[in-house]
Structures are given as structure tokens and as C-alpha cells.
Coordinates of C-alpha atoms and ligand atoms in Angstrom, one line a residue:
Chain A
M1 CA 212.0 223.0 79.9
K2 CA 209.2 224.4 81.7
N3 CA 208.4 227.8 80.5
L4 CA 205.8 230.1 81.6
A5 CA 204.1 233.1 80.0
I6 CA 201.9 235.9 80.9
F7 CA 199.4 238.3 79.4
I8 CA 199.3 241.5 81.1
D9 CA 197.1 244.3 80.5
S10 CA 198.3 247.9 80.4
K11 CA 196.4 251.5 79.9
N12 CA 198.9 254.2 78.1
G13 CA 201.7 251.7 78.5
L14 CA 201.2 251.8 82.3
I15 CA 200.4 248.0 83.3
T16 CA 197.3 247.6 85.3
E17 CA 196.7 246.9 89.0
S18 CA 195.4 243.2 88.4
S19 CA 198.4 242.5 86.0
K20 CA 201.0 243.8 88.5
R21 CA 199.7 241.0 90.5
L22 CA 200.0 238.7 87.9
L23 CA 203.5 239.7 87.8
D24 CA 204.0 239.1 91.0
F25 CA 202.4 235.6 91.0
A26 CA 204.7 234.8 88.2
S27 CA 207.7 235.8 89.4
N28 CA 207.0 233.7 92.7
W29 CA 205.7 231.0 91.1
S30 CA 208.9 230.5 88.4
F31 CA 210.6 230.3 91.9
Q32 CA 208.7 228.1 93.9
N33 CA 208.4 225.6 90.9
G34 CA 211.8 225.8 89.0
S35 CA 210.3 227.2 85.8
E36 CA 213.3 228.3 83.7
S37 CA 211.6 231.7 82.1
I38 CA 208.8 233.8 82.4
Y39 CA 208.1 235.4 78.9
V40 CA 205.6 238.4 79.5
Y41 CA 202.6 239.4 76.6
G42 CA 200.9 242.3 76.3
F43 CA 198.9 244.8 73.6
E44 CA 200.8 247.7 73.9
L45 CA 204.8 248.7 74.3
V46 CA 205.6 249.0 78.0
S47 CA 208.8 249.9 79.4
S48 CA 211.3 247.2 80.0
D49 CA 212.0 249.3 83.4
M50 CA 208.4 248.5 84.8
L51 CA 209.3 244.5 84.2
S52 CA 212.8 244.5 85.6
T53 CA 211.7 244.7 89.0
Y54 CA 210.5 241.0 88.9
S55 CA 212.7 237.9 88.5
S56 CA 213.2 235.5 85.9
I57 CA 211.6 237.7 83.0
K58 CA 213.4 237.0 79.9
Q59 CA 211.1 239.1 77.2
Y60 CA 208.5 240.9 76.3
T61 CA 206.8 240.9 73.4
H62 CA 204.2 243.4 72.2
I63 CA 201.3 241.6 70.1
K64 CA 200.3 244.3 67.6
I65 CA 196.2 243.6 66.3
P66 CA 195.4 245.1 63.1
D67 CA 192.0 245.2 64.0
L68 CA 189.3 244.6 66.9
V69 CA 186.7 242.1 65.0
N70 CA 187.7 238.7 65.9
H71 CA 191.4 237.3 66.7
S72 CA 190.3 233.6 66.2
Q73 CA 191.3 232.9 62.5
V74 CA 194.9 234.9 63.0
I75 CA 196.6 233.6 65.9
T76 CA 199.4 231.7 64.0
P77 CA 202.8 234.0 64.5
L78 CA 201.8 233.7 68.3
L79 CA 201.4 230.2 68.1
E80 CA 204.6 229.7 66.4
E81 CA 206.6 232.0 68.9
I82 CA 205.1 230.0 71.6
Q83 CA 206.3 227.0 70.3
Q84 CA 209.4 228.0 69.6
K85 CA 209.9 229.4 73.3
G86 CA 208.8 225.9 74.9
I87 CA 206.5 227.5 76.7
S88 CA 203.6 225.2 78.8
Q89 CA 202.2 227.4 81.5
F90 CA 200.2 230.1 80.7
F91 CA 198.6 232.5 83.3
Y92 CA 196.0 236.0 82.2
V93 CA 193.4 237.6 84.1
K94 CA 190.1 236.9 82.1
S95 CA 189.3 239.7 79.7
L96 CA 187.1 239.0 76.6
L97 CA 190.1 239.3 74.2
M98 CA 192.0 237.3 76.5
D99 CA 189.6 234.3 76.5
T100 CA 189.3 234.6 72.8
I101 CA 193.4 234.1 72.1
A102 CA 193.3 231.6 75.3
S103 CA 190.8 229.5 74.0
S104 CA 192.5 229.5 70.4
L105 CA 195.4 228.6 72.0
A106 CA 194.1 225.8 74.4
N107 CA 192.8 224.1 71.0
K108 CA 196.0 224.3 69.1
L109 CA 198.3 223.2 71.6
A110 CA 195.4 220.7 72.9
I111 CA 195.9 221.4 76.8
P112 CA 193.1 222.4 79.2
L113 CA 191.9 226.1 79.9
I114 CA 190.6 226.4 83.4
S115 CA 188.8 229.4 83.6
N116 CA 187.9 231.8 86.5
V117 CA 190.8 230.7 88.8
L118 CA 191.1 232.5 92.4
K119 CA 194.4 230.3 93.3
V120 CA 196.6 227.7 92.0
E121 CA 198.8 225.8 93.9
K122 CA 201.3 222.7 93.1
V123 CA 200.8 219.9 94.5
S124 CA 202.1 215.7 94.6
A125 CA 199.6 214.7 92.5
G126 CA 199.3 217.8 90.0
F127 CA 198.1 221.0 90.6
H128 CA 195.4 222.2 92.7
M129 CA 193.0 225.1 91.3
T130 CA 190.4 227.1 93.2
K131 CA 187.6 228.4 91.0
S132 CA 184.9 230.7 92.4
V133 CA 181.6 229.1 91.2
F134 CA 178.2 229.9 92.2
S135 CA 178.5 233.5 91.5
G136 CA 180.9 233.3 93.9
K137 CA 178.4 231.9 96.4
A138 CA 181.0 228.8 97.1
T139 CA 184.7 228.0 95.3
L140 CA 185.4 224.7 94.3
T141 CA 189.0 223.2 94.1
T142 CA 189.9 220.5 91.4
E143 CA 192.9 218.6 90.8
I144 CA 194.9 218.6 87.5
K145 CA 196.9 216.2 86.1
S146 CA 198.5 217.7 83.1
E147 CA 201.6 219.9 83.5
S148 CA 200.6 222.3 80.7
F149 CA 197.6 224.4 80.9
L150 CA 196.0 228.0 80.6
V151 CA 194.9 229.6 83.6
A152 CA 192.2 232.4 83.0
F153 CA 192.5 234.3 86.9
S154 CA 189.1 235.8 88.0
K155 CA 189.8 239.3 88.5
S156 CA 189.8 238.7 92.1
F157 CA 192.4 236.1 92.1
S158 CA 194.4 236.2 95.1
M159 CA 198.0 235.9 95.5
E160 CA 201.2 236.3 98.0
L161 CA 202.8 239.7 97.3
L162 CA 206.2 239.0 95.6
S163 CA 208.6 237.3 98.0
N164 CA 211.5 237.3 95.8
P165 CA 212.1 240.9 94.3
G166 CA 214.3 240.2 91.1
N167 CA 216.1 241.9 88.3
S168 CA 215.7 240.9 85.1
S169 CA 217.0 242.3 81.9
V170 CA 214.1 242.4 79.8
G171 CA 214.3 242.1 76.1
Q172 CA 211.9 243.5 73.8
T173 CA 210.0 242.0 70.7
E174 CA 206.6 242.3 68.5
I175 CA 204.5 240.2 66.5
T176 CA 201.8 241.1 64.7
L177 CA 198.7 239.1 64.1
G178 CA 197.3 238.2 60.9
K179 CA 193.9 240.1 59.7
D180 CA 190.9 239.0 60.0
I181 CA 189.1 238.7 56.4
Q182 CA 185.7 237.1 57.2
N183 CA 184.4 239.8 59.7
K184 CA 183.5 243.7 59.3
L185 CA 183.4 246.4 61.8
I186 CA 180.4 248.6 61.0
E187 CA 180.6 250.9 64.2
N188 CA 182.4 251.2 67.6
H189 CA 181.3 252.6 70.6
P190 CA 183.6 253.1 73.1
L191 CA 183.1 253.3 76.6
T192 CA 183.0 256.8 77.6
G193 CA 183.5 258.5 80.7
S194 CA 185.3 256.8 83.9
I195 CA 186.4 253.2 84.7
P196 CA 184.5 250.4 83.3
L197 CA 182.8 248.4 85.8
P198 CA 183.3 244.9 84.6
D199 CA 187.3 245.8 84.8
A200 CA 187.5 247.9 88.2
A201 CA 189.8 246.9 91.0
I202 CA 187.3 249.2 93.3
V203 CA 183.8 249.4 93.1
V204 CA 181.5 251.9 94.9
G205 CA 178.0 250.5 94.8
A206 CA 175.0 252.7 96.1
G207 CA 171.1 251.7 96.5
R208 CA 167.8 253.2 97.2
G209 CA 168.9 254.5 100.9
F210 CA 170.2 257.4 98.9
K211 CA 166.9 258.6 98.1
D212 CA 167.6 261.1 95.4
P213 CA 169.2 261.3 92.4
S214 CA 170.8 264.2 93.6
N215 CA 172.4 262.5 96.3
W216 CA 174.7 260.9 93.9
G217 CA 177.6 263.4 94.0
I218 CA 179.0 262.3 97.2
V219 CA 178.9 258.5 95.9
E220 CA 180.8 259.6 93.0
D221 CA 183.4 261.9 94.7
L222 CA 184.4 258.7 96.9
A223 CA 184.5 256.7 93.8
K224 CA 187.3 259.5 92.4
E225 CA 189.3 259.7 95.4
L226 CA 189.8 255.8 95.1
G227 CA 189.9 255.4 91.7
A228 CA 187.0 253.4 91.6
A229 CA 184.0 252.4 89.3
T230 CA 180.2 253.4 90.4
A231 CA 177.3 251.2 90.5
C232 CA 173.6 250.8 92.0
S233 CA 170.8 248.4 92.7
K234 CA 168.5 247.7 90.4
P235 CA 165.4 249.8 92.0
V236 CA 168.1 252.6 91.7
S237 CA 168.4 252.2 87.5
D238 CA 164.4 251.2 87.2
L239 CA 163.8 254.6 88.8
N240 CA 166.3 255.9 86.3
W241 CA 168.5 257.5 89.1
R242 CA 171.3 256.0 87.3
P243 CA 171.9 254.4 84.0
H244 CA 171.0 250.7 83.3
H245 CA 174.6 249.7 82.8
E246 CA 175.8 250.7 86.4
H247 CA 173.3 248.1 87.7
V248 CA 174.9 244.5 89.4
G249 CA 173.4 241.8 90.4
Q250 CA 171.5 238.7 89.3
T251 CA 169.8 240.5 86.0
G252 CA 172.6 243.4 85.9
V253 CA 177.0 243.1 85.7
K254 CA 178.5 240.8 87.9
I255 CA 181.5 242.5 89.5
A256 CA 184.8 240.8 91.0
P257 CA 186.8 243.5 92.2
K258 CA 189.2 243.5 95.1
L259 CA 186.9 245.4 97.4
Y260 CA 183.1 246.1 97.2
I261 CA 181.8 249.1 98.9
A262 CA 177.9 248.9 99.2
C263 CA 176.5 251.8 100.5
G264 CA 172.7 252.3 101.4
I265 CA 172.2 248.8 100.0
S266 CA 170.0 246.4 102.0
G267 CA 171.9 242.7 100.4
A268 CA 168.8 241.2 98.4
I269 CA 169.8 237.7 97.2
Q270 CA 169.6 239.0 93.9
H271 CA 172.3 241.7 94.3
L272 CA 174.3 239.8 96.0
A273 CA 174.3 237.5 93.1
G274 CA 176.4 240.1 91.4
V275 CA 178.9 241.0 93.7
N276 CA 179.5 237.6 96.0
G277 CA 182.9 237.6 93.8
S278 CA 184.4 240.6 95.0
R279 CA 187.5 239.8 97.5
K280 CA 186.4 241.9 100.4
I281 CA 183.1 243.8 101.0
V282 CA 182.2 247.0 103.2
V283 CA 178.5 247.6 103.9
I284 CA 177.5 250.6 105.5
N285 CA 173.5 250.9 105.9
N286 CA 171.7 252.5 108.8
D287 CA 169.9 249.9 109.8
S288 CA 171.9 247.1 112.0
E289 CA 169.1 244.5 110.7
A290 CA 170.1 245.1 106.9
P291 CA 171.1 241.5 105.3
F292 CA 174.2 242.7 103.8
F293 CA 176.0 243.0 107.1
K294 CA 176.2 239.0 107.5
H295 CA 178.2 239.3 103.8
A296 CA 180.2 241.6 104.8
D297 CA 184.3 241.6 106.0
Y298 CA 183.6 245.2 107.3
G299 CA 180.4 247.0 108.6
I300 CA 179.6 250.1 109.4
V301 CA 175.7 251.0 110.9
G302 CA 175.3 254.6 109.8
D303 CA 174.0 257.3 107.7
V304 CA 175.6 257.3 104.3
F305 CA 174.9 260.8 104.2
D306 CA 177.5 261.1 107.4
V307 CA 179.6 258.5 106.8
L308 CA 180.8 258.6 103.1
P309 CA 181.8 262.4 103.6
R310 CA 183.9 261.8 107.0
L311 CA 185.6 258.7 104.9
L312 CA 186.5 261.0 101.9
N313 CA 188.1 263.5 104.2
K314 CA 190.1 260.9 105.7
L315 CA 191.2 259.8 102.3
K316 CA 192.1 263.6 101.3
S317 CA 194.1 264.1 104.3
H318 CA 196.2 261.7 103.8
Chain B
M30 CA 170.3 226.2 57.9
K31 CA 171.1 224.0 60.8
I32 CA 171.3 225.4 64.2
L33 CA 172.5 224.4 67.4
V34 CA 171.6 225.5 70.9
C35 CA 174.1 224.3 73.7
I36 CA 172.1 224.1 77.4
S37 CA 173.5 224.2 80.5
V38 CA 171.3 222.9 83.7
V39 CA 171.9 225.0 86.8
P40 CA 170.7 225.2 90.0
D41 CA 168.1 228.3 90.4
T42 CA 169.9 231.8 91.2
T43 CA 168.2 232.4 94.3
S44 CA 169.4 228.6 95.6
K45 CA 171.1 228.3 98.7
I46 CA 174.1 225.9 98.0
T47 CA 175.1 223.4 100.6
L48 CA 177.6 220.4 100.7
D49 CA 176.5 216.7 100.8
S50 CA 178.1 214.7 103.7
S51 CA 181.2 213.7 101.9
N52 CA 181.8 217.2 102.0
T53 CA 183.6 217.6 98.5
H54 CA 180.2 218.0 96.6
I55 CA 177.3 220.3 96.2
N56 CA 174.3 218.8 97.6
S57 CA 171.5 218.9 94.8
E58 CA 168.4 217.4 96.7
G59 CA 166.3 220.3 97.5
L60 CA 168.0 222.7 94.5
T61 CA 165.8 223.6 92.0
F62 CA 167.1 223.2 88.3
I63 CA 166.8 225.5 85.4
V64 CA 168.1 226.1 81.9
G65 CA 170.8 228.3 82.5
P66 CA 169.3 232.2 82.5
Y67 CA 171.7 233.1 79.1
D68 CA 171.1 229.7 77.4
D69 CA 167.8 230.2 77.6
Y70 CA 168.1 233.8 75.9
A71 CA 170.2 232.2 73.3
L72 CA 167.3 229.1 72.8
S73 CA 164.8 232.2 72.6
R74 CA 166.6 233.9 69.8
A75 CA 167.5 231.2 68.0
I76 CA 163.8 229.9 68.1
E77 CA 163.2 233.5 66.0
I78 CA 165.9 233.1 64.0
K79 CA 164.7 229.3 62.8
E80 CA 161.1 230.7 62.2
Q81 CA 162.2 233.8 60.1
N82 CA 164.2 230.8 57.7
Q83 CA 162.8 227.3 58.1
A84 CA 166.0 226.5 60.0
E85 CA 166.4 223.3 61.8
L86 CA 167.1 223.5 65.3
V87 CA 168.8 220.9 67.5
V88 CA 169.4 221.4 71.4
L89 CA 172.1 220.1 72.9
H90 CA 173.1 219.3 76.7
V91 CA 176.2 217.3 78.2
G92 CA 174.7 215.8 81.4
T93 CA 173.0 212.8 83.1
S94 CA 169.2 211.9 82.4
D95 CA 168.2 213.9 85.8
S96 CA 168.3 216.9 82.9
E97 CA 165.9 215.3 80.4
A98 CA 162.7 217.4 81.9
L99 CA 164.6 220.2 81.1
I100 CA 165.7 219.3 77.4
R101 CA 161.9 218.2 76.9
K102 CA 161.1 222.1 77.8
C103 CA 163.4 223.1 75.0
L104 CA 161.8 220.9 72.4
A105 CA 158.0 222.6 73.7
L106 CA 159.5 225.7 72.9
G107 CA 160.3 225.2 69.8
A108 CA 163.5 223.1 68.9
D109 CA 162.8 220.4 66.6
S110 CA 165.0 217.7 68.4
A111 CA 167.8 217.2 70.8
V112 CA 170.6 215.5 71.9
R113 CA 172.4 214.6 75.1
I114 CA 175.5 213.5 75.9
D115 CA 175.4 211.0 78.5
T116 CA 178.2 211.8 81.0
A117 CA 178.5 214.1 84.2
A118 CA 179.5 217.6 83.2
L119 CA 182.5 218.3 85.3
D120 CA 184.4 221.1 83.7
S121 CA 184.0 223.7 80.9
Y122 CA 187.2 222.4 78.9
Q123 CA 185.5 218.8 79.4
V124 CA 182.2 220.1 77.9
A125 CA 183.5 222.1 74.9
Q126 CA 185.3 218.9 74.1
E127 CA 182.1 216.8 73.8
I128 CA 180.5 219.5 71.9
I129 CA 183.4 219.9 69.2
H130 CA 183.5 216.0 68.8
Y131 CA 179.8 215.9 68.4
T132 CA 179.6 218.8 66.1
Q133 CA 182.5 218.1 63.8
D134 CA 181.1 215.9 61.2
K135 CA 177.1 217.6 61.5
S136 CA 177.6 221.1 59.5
F137 CA 176.0 223.1 61.8
D138 CA 175.7 226.7 60.1
L139 CA 174.9 229.0 63.7
I140 CA 175.6 227.3 67.5
M141 CA 174.1 229.7 70.0
M142 CA 175.2 229.1 73.9
G143 CA 174.8 231.4 76.5
K144 CA 177.7 234.2 77.5
E145 CA 178.3 231.9 80.5
A146 CA 176.6 229.1 82.5
I147 CA 175.8 230.4 86.0
D148 CA 177.3 227.2 88.2
Y149 CA 180.8 227.6 87.2
N150 CA 181.0 230.6 85.5
S151 CA 183.8 229.9 83.2
G152 CA 182.6 231.9 80.3
I153 CA 184.7 230.1 77.9
I154 CA 183.0 226.9 75.8
H155 CA 181.6 229.2 72.9
A156 CA 185.0 230.3 72.4
L157 CA 186.9 226.7 72.9
V158 CA 184.3 225.2 70.7
A159 CA 184.3 228.1 67.6
H160 CA 188.2 227.8 67.6
G161 CA 188.0 223.9 67.8
L162 CA 185.7 223.9 65.0
G163 CA 187.4 226.9 62.9
F164 CA 184.3 229.0 63.2
N165 CA 183.5 232.7 63.8
H166 CA 183.2 233.4 67.5
F167 CA 181.6 236.4 69.0
S168 CA 180.1 236.5 73.0
P169 CA 178.8 238.2 74.7
V170 CA 176.1 239.0 71.8
M171 CA 173.0 241.2 72.5
H172 CA 171.6 241.2 69.2
A173 CA 171.8 238.9 66.4
D174 CA 170.0 239.5 62.9
Y175 CA 170.4 236.8 60.0
D176 CA 169.7 237.8 56.7
G177 CA 170.9 237.1 53.2
G178 CA 173.7 235.0 54.6
Q179 CA 175.3 237.5 56.7
L180 CA 174.9 237.9 60.7
T181 CA 174.6 241.5 62.1
L182 CA 175.5 241.4 65.6
E183 CA 175.9 243.9 68.2
I184 CA 178.4 242.8 70.8
E185 CA 180.6 243.8 73.9
T186 CA 184.2 244.3 73.5
D187 CA 186.7 245.1 76.3
L188 CA 186.5 248.5 75.3
G189 CA 182.8 249.1 74.9
K190 CA 180.3 248.3 72.4
S191 CA 180.5 247.3 68.1
K192 CA 178.1 246.5 65.8
V193 CA 180.1 244.0 63.4
S194 CA 178.7 241.5 60.5
S195 CA 180.1 238.2 60.2
T196 CA 179.4 235.4 58.3
L197 CA 178.3 231.6 59.0
P198 CA 179.3 229.1 60.5
A199 CA 179.6 231.2 63.6
V200 CA 179.3 230.6 67.4
L201 CA 177.4 233.1 69.6
G202 CA 177.7 233.8 73.5
C203 CA 174.6 235.5 74.1
Q204 CA 172.8 237.5 76.8
E205 CA 170.5 240.0 77.1
P206 CA 168.4 241.8 75.6
I207 CA 169.2 239.6 72.4
A208 CA 165.4 238.1 73.0
E209 CA 162.6 237.8 75.3
W210 CA 162.4 234.5 77.1
K211 CA 159.6 232.4 75.8
I212 CA 157.0 230.0 77.5
P213 CA 155.8 227.2 76.1
S214 CA 152.4 226.8 74.8
M215 CA 149.9 224.2 75.0
R216 CA 150.4 222.9 71.4
G217 CA 154.7 223.2 71.9
I218 CA 154.2 220.8 74.9
M219 CA 152.0 218.0 73.6
T220 CA 154.3 218.4 70.1
A221 CA 157.6 218.0 72.4
R222 CA 156.2 214.6 73.7
T223 CA 156.8 212.9 70.1
K224 CA 160.2 214.7 69.3
E225 CA 163.5 212.6 70.0
I226 CA 165.9 213.1 72.1
A227 CA 169.1 211.1 71.2
V228 CA 171.5 209.7 73.8
I229 CA 174.8 209.5 72.8
A230 CA 178.1 208.1 74.6
P231 CA 180.8 210.6 75.4
S232 CA 183.7 210.4 73.5
K233 CA 186.1 210.6 76.6
T234 CA 185.0 208.8 79.9
N235 CA 188.2 209.6 82.2
F236 CA 188.9 213.1 82.3
E237 CA 192.3 214.1 83.5
S238 CA 190.7 216.7 86.2
Q239 CA 188.9 215.6 89.8
I240 CA 187.1 217.7 91.8
T241 CA 189.0 217.5 95.6
A242 CA 186.9 219.9 97.4
H243 CA 184.0 222.3 97.5
V244 CA 183.4 225.3 99.9
V245 CA 180.5 226.7 100.7
E246 CA 179.6 230.7 100.9
T247 CA 183.1 232.4 100.8
E248 CA 184.1 233.5 104.5
R249 CA 183.4 237.0 105.1
L250 CA 184.8 238.5 108.4
Q251 CA 181.9 240.4 109.4
K252 CA 184.1 242.8 111.7
M253 CA 181.7 245.8 113.0
I254 CA 183.4 249.2 113.1
P255 CA 181.7 251.6 115.2
V256 CA 180.4 254.6 113.4
E257 CA 182.1 256.9 115.9
N258 CA 185.5 255.3 114.2
A259 CA 184.2 255.1 110.7
E260 CA 187.3 257.0 109.8
S261 CA 189.6 254.0 110.7
L262 CA 188.0 251.7 108.0
I263 CA 190.6 254.0 105.7
D264 CA 193.7 252.8 107.5
I265 CA 192.6 248.9 108.1
L266 CA 191.9 248.8 103.8
K267 CA 194.9 250.5 103.5
S268 CA 197.1 248.2 106.0
E269 CA 195.3 245.3 103.6
N270 CA 196.7 247.0 100.3
L271 CA 192.9 247.3 99.0
I272 CA 193.2 251.0 98.5
Ligands
LIG20 C1 164.0 238.2 89.5 C2 164.5 239.6 89.8 C3 165.8 239.9 89.8 C4 166.6 241.1 90.8 N1 167.7 241.6 90.3 C5 168.3 242.4 90.9 C6 169.6 242.8 90.2 O1 170.4 242.3 89.6 N2 170.0 243.7 91.4 C7 169.5 244.3 92.6 O2 170.3 245.4 93.0 N3 168.5 243.6 92.9 C8 167.7 243.0 92.0 N4 166.6 242.6 92.5 C9 165.8 243.7 93.4 C10 166.2 242.9 94.9 O3 165.0 242.1 95.4 C11 166.3 243.9 96.0 O4 164.9 244.7 95.6 C12 167.0 245.3 95.4 O5 168.7 245.0 95.4 C13 166.9 246.5 96.8 O6 168.0 247.7 96.3 P1 168.3 248.8 97.4 O7 169.4 247.6 98.5 O8 168.8 249.6 96.8 O9 166.9 249.0 97.9 P2 165.9 248.7 99.5 O10 166.1 247.3 99.6 O11 165.2 249.6 99.6 O12 167.4 248.9 101.0 C14 167.4 250.2 100.9 C15 168.7 250.5 101.9 O13 169.4 251.4 102.3 C16 169.5 251.8 103.5 N5 169.5 253.4 103.9 C17 168.2 254.0 104.0 N6 168.3 255.0 104.4 C18 169.6 255.3 104.7 C19 170.7 256.2 104.9 N7 170.3 257.4 105.1 N8 172.1 255.5 105.2 C20 172.3 254.1 105.2 N9 171.4 253.1 104.8 C21 170.4 253.7 104.2 C22 168.4 250.8 104.4 O14 168.2 250.4 105.8 C23 168.0 250.0 103.5 O15 168.5 248.5 103.9 C24 165.7 241.4 91.7 C25 164.5 241.1 91.9 C26 164.0 240.3 91.5 C27 162.6 239.7 91.9
LIG21 N1 176.8 221.2 80.0 C1 176.6 221.6 79.4 N2 176.2 221.0 77.9 C2 175.7 221.8 77.0 N3 175.9 223.2 76.7 C3 176.7 223.5 78.0 C4 176.9 222.8 79.5 N4 177.2 223.7 80.0 C5 177.7 224.8 79.6 N5 176.9 224.9 78.2 C6 176.8 225.7 77.2 O1 178.3 226.7 77.4 C7 177.8 228.1 77.6 C8 179.1 228.7 78.3 O2 179.3 227.7 79.5 P1 180.4 228.2 80.3 O3 181.9 228.4 79.6 O4 181.0 227.0 81.5 O5 180.2 229.2 81.2 C9 176.4 228.4 78.7 O6 175.9 229.4 79.0 C10 175.8 226.9 77.6 O7 175.2 227.5 76.3

């Protein structure tokens, strides 16, 4: 029996965009590779209706975590469930919480964990796993012989759309992880405001081309319309035009969204080091010689103060 | 108190990556290698904790003899000794197994690493090692203080930032601004010459996975859209399911 498990992410009971892709992936994978059943795990209650349009899903397990300090010592209930279900392949999209849980499972089950994967394929000798490496400057494919493994997908992982939509009747259950008694939470500073940058599926980045912090309204409006997070280049945060945590690049946050729209950013190598992992890149810059165009999927040579409002209008007219 | 710092050796961030003639492996000729930037933060903070607590500090690297000069640099910065596990680092899972195997019976109290190695960007070795050894695990850690047997840490979580206290033994994945990078002193460089780099055989020689292909520079379409038709970008992005 080769059952598989996926761990999904949801916010207020709604499955996130990258987790929907993971569900698509798992349904296709199960169909193509003869896996028996898919077990879905998540950290909130989600309705069975949301899962029933995918094929082969057997059960949804709500994992309850009593405190958020450290989940390392307390995985036993999950481990028991997994062993009892005969699950041998695990897939999730990278997050800090899931990396912790997966590392613990990898050790307890003595199976490899492959991190930052873009694509998985079955081949005659085993499996080919393609990873994003060197901050997105290259990809690397490794061949894994083991039939059992954990795969941590990069946020920008690719997959075919669901070719085989199904109809599962999904059972629901819950387990509660043990309490972490060694470590203590002293203070919590939850992220406030808009979408956290490292998680965002779409990012709008803006650089020194905007000339003044008072010009950021159009960037924020566009981001809002797209459900995107905002990012900036280093000089922009150095000048205090934008908060430091928005700065992406070699010395800042590394992002891997499905879409990065870079506006008024020259495309210096240190900036690229943080955004190379994006699936598709759009560059808007008024200098046709800007180095960023060589690293773009779509480029527009134009003034951000002209182009951005037009894009926003077009979006709103739909 | 015994502290271990694990370092990766990686091409400089600004390096242009090319392939060798086999087209499957990265061409290391002409590349400048550095200690992983996040590992450098871990080492810098470990040196400060060592000095405050009269601890012993060991540096560990899984890799070939090509890395000796960079290991020597860590000794010059203030590590007491170093260990090199003599096998090519192929994969984070493999490196983690080697680190677990080596540390199992060495009673380290604190293991510090970078939050991720900038070559394969896995960000997973610290977690694997912590769970393998049954140590507490935190990453990414932005501040770490050790006092009276307790660690006080500022960490990032999926939901924001938290301050936590933890007991030893623990494994930390570090990032800025945990410490300032240090520069070796002349005296450090001199004394490093006499410090030991122990070379140890790997626990596993045949690894189950194998690199089959490397592709350099994720291909970009480089399609230009005339500015008069800027709006058509929205249609393209929609048709590709990107928005
Ligand atoms: C060690 C080191 C680390 C670094 N780390 C980072 C990092 O992590 N992240 C980072 O971003 N940078 C980093 N840098 C800085 C980097 O080298 C560049 O200086 C920086 O990315 C440039 O930012 P920019 O593109 O916003 O500004 P500029 O280089 O000034 O570019 C502005 C761009 O806007 C365009 N423009 C101007 N007006 C308009 C307009 N009206 N409409 C459209 N386009 C317009 C211009 O043509 C130009 O291309 C680092 C540098 C060093 C040395
Ligand atoms: N070859 C290696 N030898 C020793 N430590 C390593 C090695 N590779 C990575 N590390 C450590 O593990 C951390 C995380 O690496 P990774 O999980 O591969 O991103 C790095 O920041 C280093 O501290």
C-alpha cells in the first residue's frame, strides 16, 4: 500500500492558493502513480465540501497544536496516525511550522526529506526531484531511489492543473499534539496589516524609480487589487521610504511567489538574488537598458506613473 | 558548556554559476567560495557566547579538503578546534545524517547553524539534526542570549515574531541581526595555525540519491510588451492563471 499524505494551509477555514495547487498535485499524483488514498492534514477546521472536488481523498485530519513554541517533542499522536494509515509519501509547501513537523517525521520514520522542490516525477529508476538552487539562479534534479520520502515544495512549485477532477467523500477527524513543557513563550508579535511577504503568491516590488515615499499609493493600490504583498529594493528601505522588512534581495527577504512585478527597480545582482525564485517576473522600467529586462518574463519600457494607473484601471474594469 | 557551529562552504552570492563539460554539475573553476553568510552570523554569535561563558567552541563542516582554508578562518575568528567529515556534501538530508552521527555521543549543549545554506537553500539541516538528537529547535533566530542555563531567543514564526525561553540542549538556525560579522585578528590568524582540524570518515559512503541534471539560470521568456498596449499584460497574466 502506497498511501500519501499532504499538509495544507488554510486561513479562517479557507484553503490557501498554494495548498489548492498541492491538492491538485496530490490528486494527479495519486491517479498517475497508483497511490491508494490521499490523507489531508491541516491546522484548522475546513469544510469537507472544499476537499470533495478532488479525487482519492479519504480523510481530513485537523491537527490541533496546544502552544506555538516548539513542536519537536510532541509529534507522537501524528506519528501513530501516519503509521496506522500506512502512509509512505508526504508532500507540503514550505513553512516554518511544516519544516519542523516534517523534520521530526523524517527522523522518526527514517525517510529522506527533500526541501525546496519545484517538481517531482516518477521515472523507472525511482523519482526525479527538481529543486531550485543558488537562490533561483539554477535548478538541480536528483534521482531518489527510495519509495518513501517527504517533499517540501518551494512556494513557486509548478504542476499541471487537475486533469482528473473527482468526487471524494471526505471523512473528518482530529488529533491533538502533546504540550511542549520545556520551552516558554514570553511575548508574541503577530504580523499585522497586509499579506506577509514571504508567503505571498503575488508580490509588487518598487524601487528608487518612485523617487519619493509619497508616491507609493499607486503601488499599494495595485497590490491591493491583486491580493499581493508589497516589496522594495534595499536603497528604498535604507532611505526609510519603506519599512526594512519589505526589502528583498541578498541581504533581505528571499521571495518565491508565482508572480513578481518589479516597478522602477534596476535589477542589480543583489536584488535578483532575492527574487530569482519567482515563477514569473514582470519588469516595468523607463530605461530599456535596465539589467532587469534580461531576467524578466514580460517587460514594459515605460514610466511607472503612467503604466501602473493604467494596469489598475484595466484590473478594475474586469 | 560545549558549542558546535556547523558551516557550509558556498559560492559567493554574486557568482555567475556555469556548468562543467558533463552538463550536470556546477563548474567550480573561477568561483570564489565563502563560509555561508548565515553560518557566519551563527559563528559570530557563538564566539560571543563562548567568551561570556568560557565555553568550548568546535566548528564542523561536511565536505572535501578544498574547504580547509575557510575552516582555518573560523579557527582564526575564535573557534577552539574543527572537525571535517570527509565526504562531498550532496544533499541536506545526507549532511544532517552525518552531523547527527558525529554529535550523538559528544554531549554538545548548543548547536548553532545558519538558517539556510545559500547553495541549495533547503533550510532544513538544523531541524533534522535537532529532531535526530532530541534537542530543542528554533529557526530563524534573530537574537540569542544565554544566561543561568536558559536561552532567551527572538525568533520568526509563520505568524510573526516571538520571544521565547528555552533550555539546553538546543539547535538554532541563525540569521541577522544575531551578531555582527567578525574579522580575524592577526593574533587569531597566528594561533589558528596550531589548532586542530580533525578529519573524520563519513558514516555513509553510498548515498541513495544522485544528481542527474543541473540547469543554470532559470529561463525567462524576455517578452516585451509595447507600452501603448501595457493593459494587455493583465490579459496575459489572467490567461496564465498568474492573477
Ligand atoms: C553587499 C550588497 C548587498 C546588497 N543587497 C541588496 C538587496 O538585498 N536588495 C536590493 O534591492 N539591493 C541590494 N543592494 C543594492 C543593489 O546593488 C542596488 O543598488 C539596488 O538594488 C538598486 O535599487 P533600485 O533598483 O531601487 O535603484 P536604482 O539602481 O537607482 O534604480 C532605479 C531604477 O528605476 C528606473 N526608473 C526611474 N524612474 C522611473 C520611472 N518614472 N518609471 C520607471 N522606471 C523608473 C531607473 O531606470 C532605474 O533602473 C546591495 C548592494 C551591496 C553592495
Ligand atoms: N556541508 C555542511 N557541513 C556542515 N554544516 C552544513 C553544511 N551544509 C549546511 N550546513 C549547515 O546547515 C545549515 C542549513 O543548511 P541547509 O538546510 O542545507 O539550507 C547551514 O546554514 C549550515 O549551518
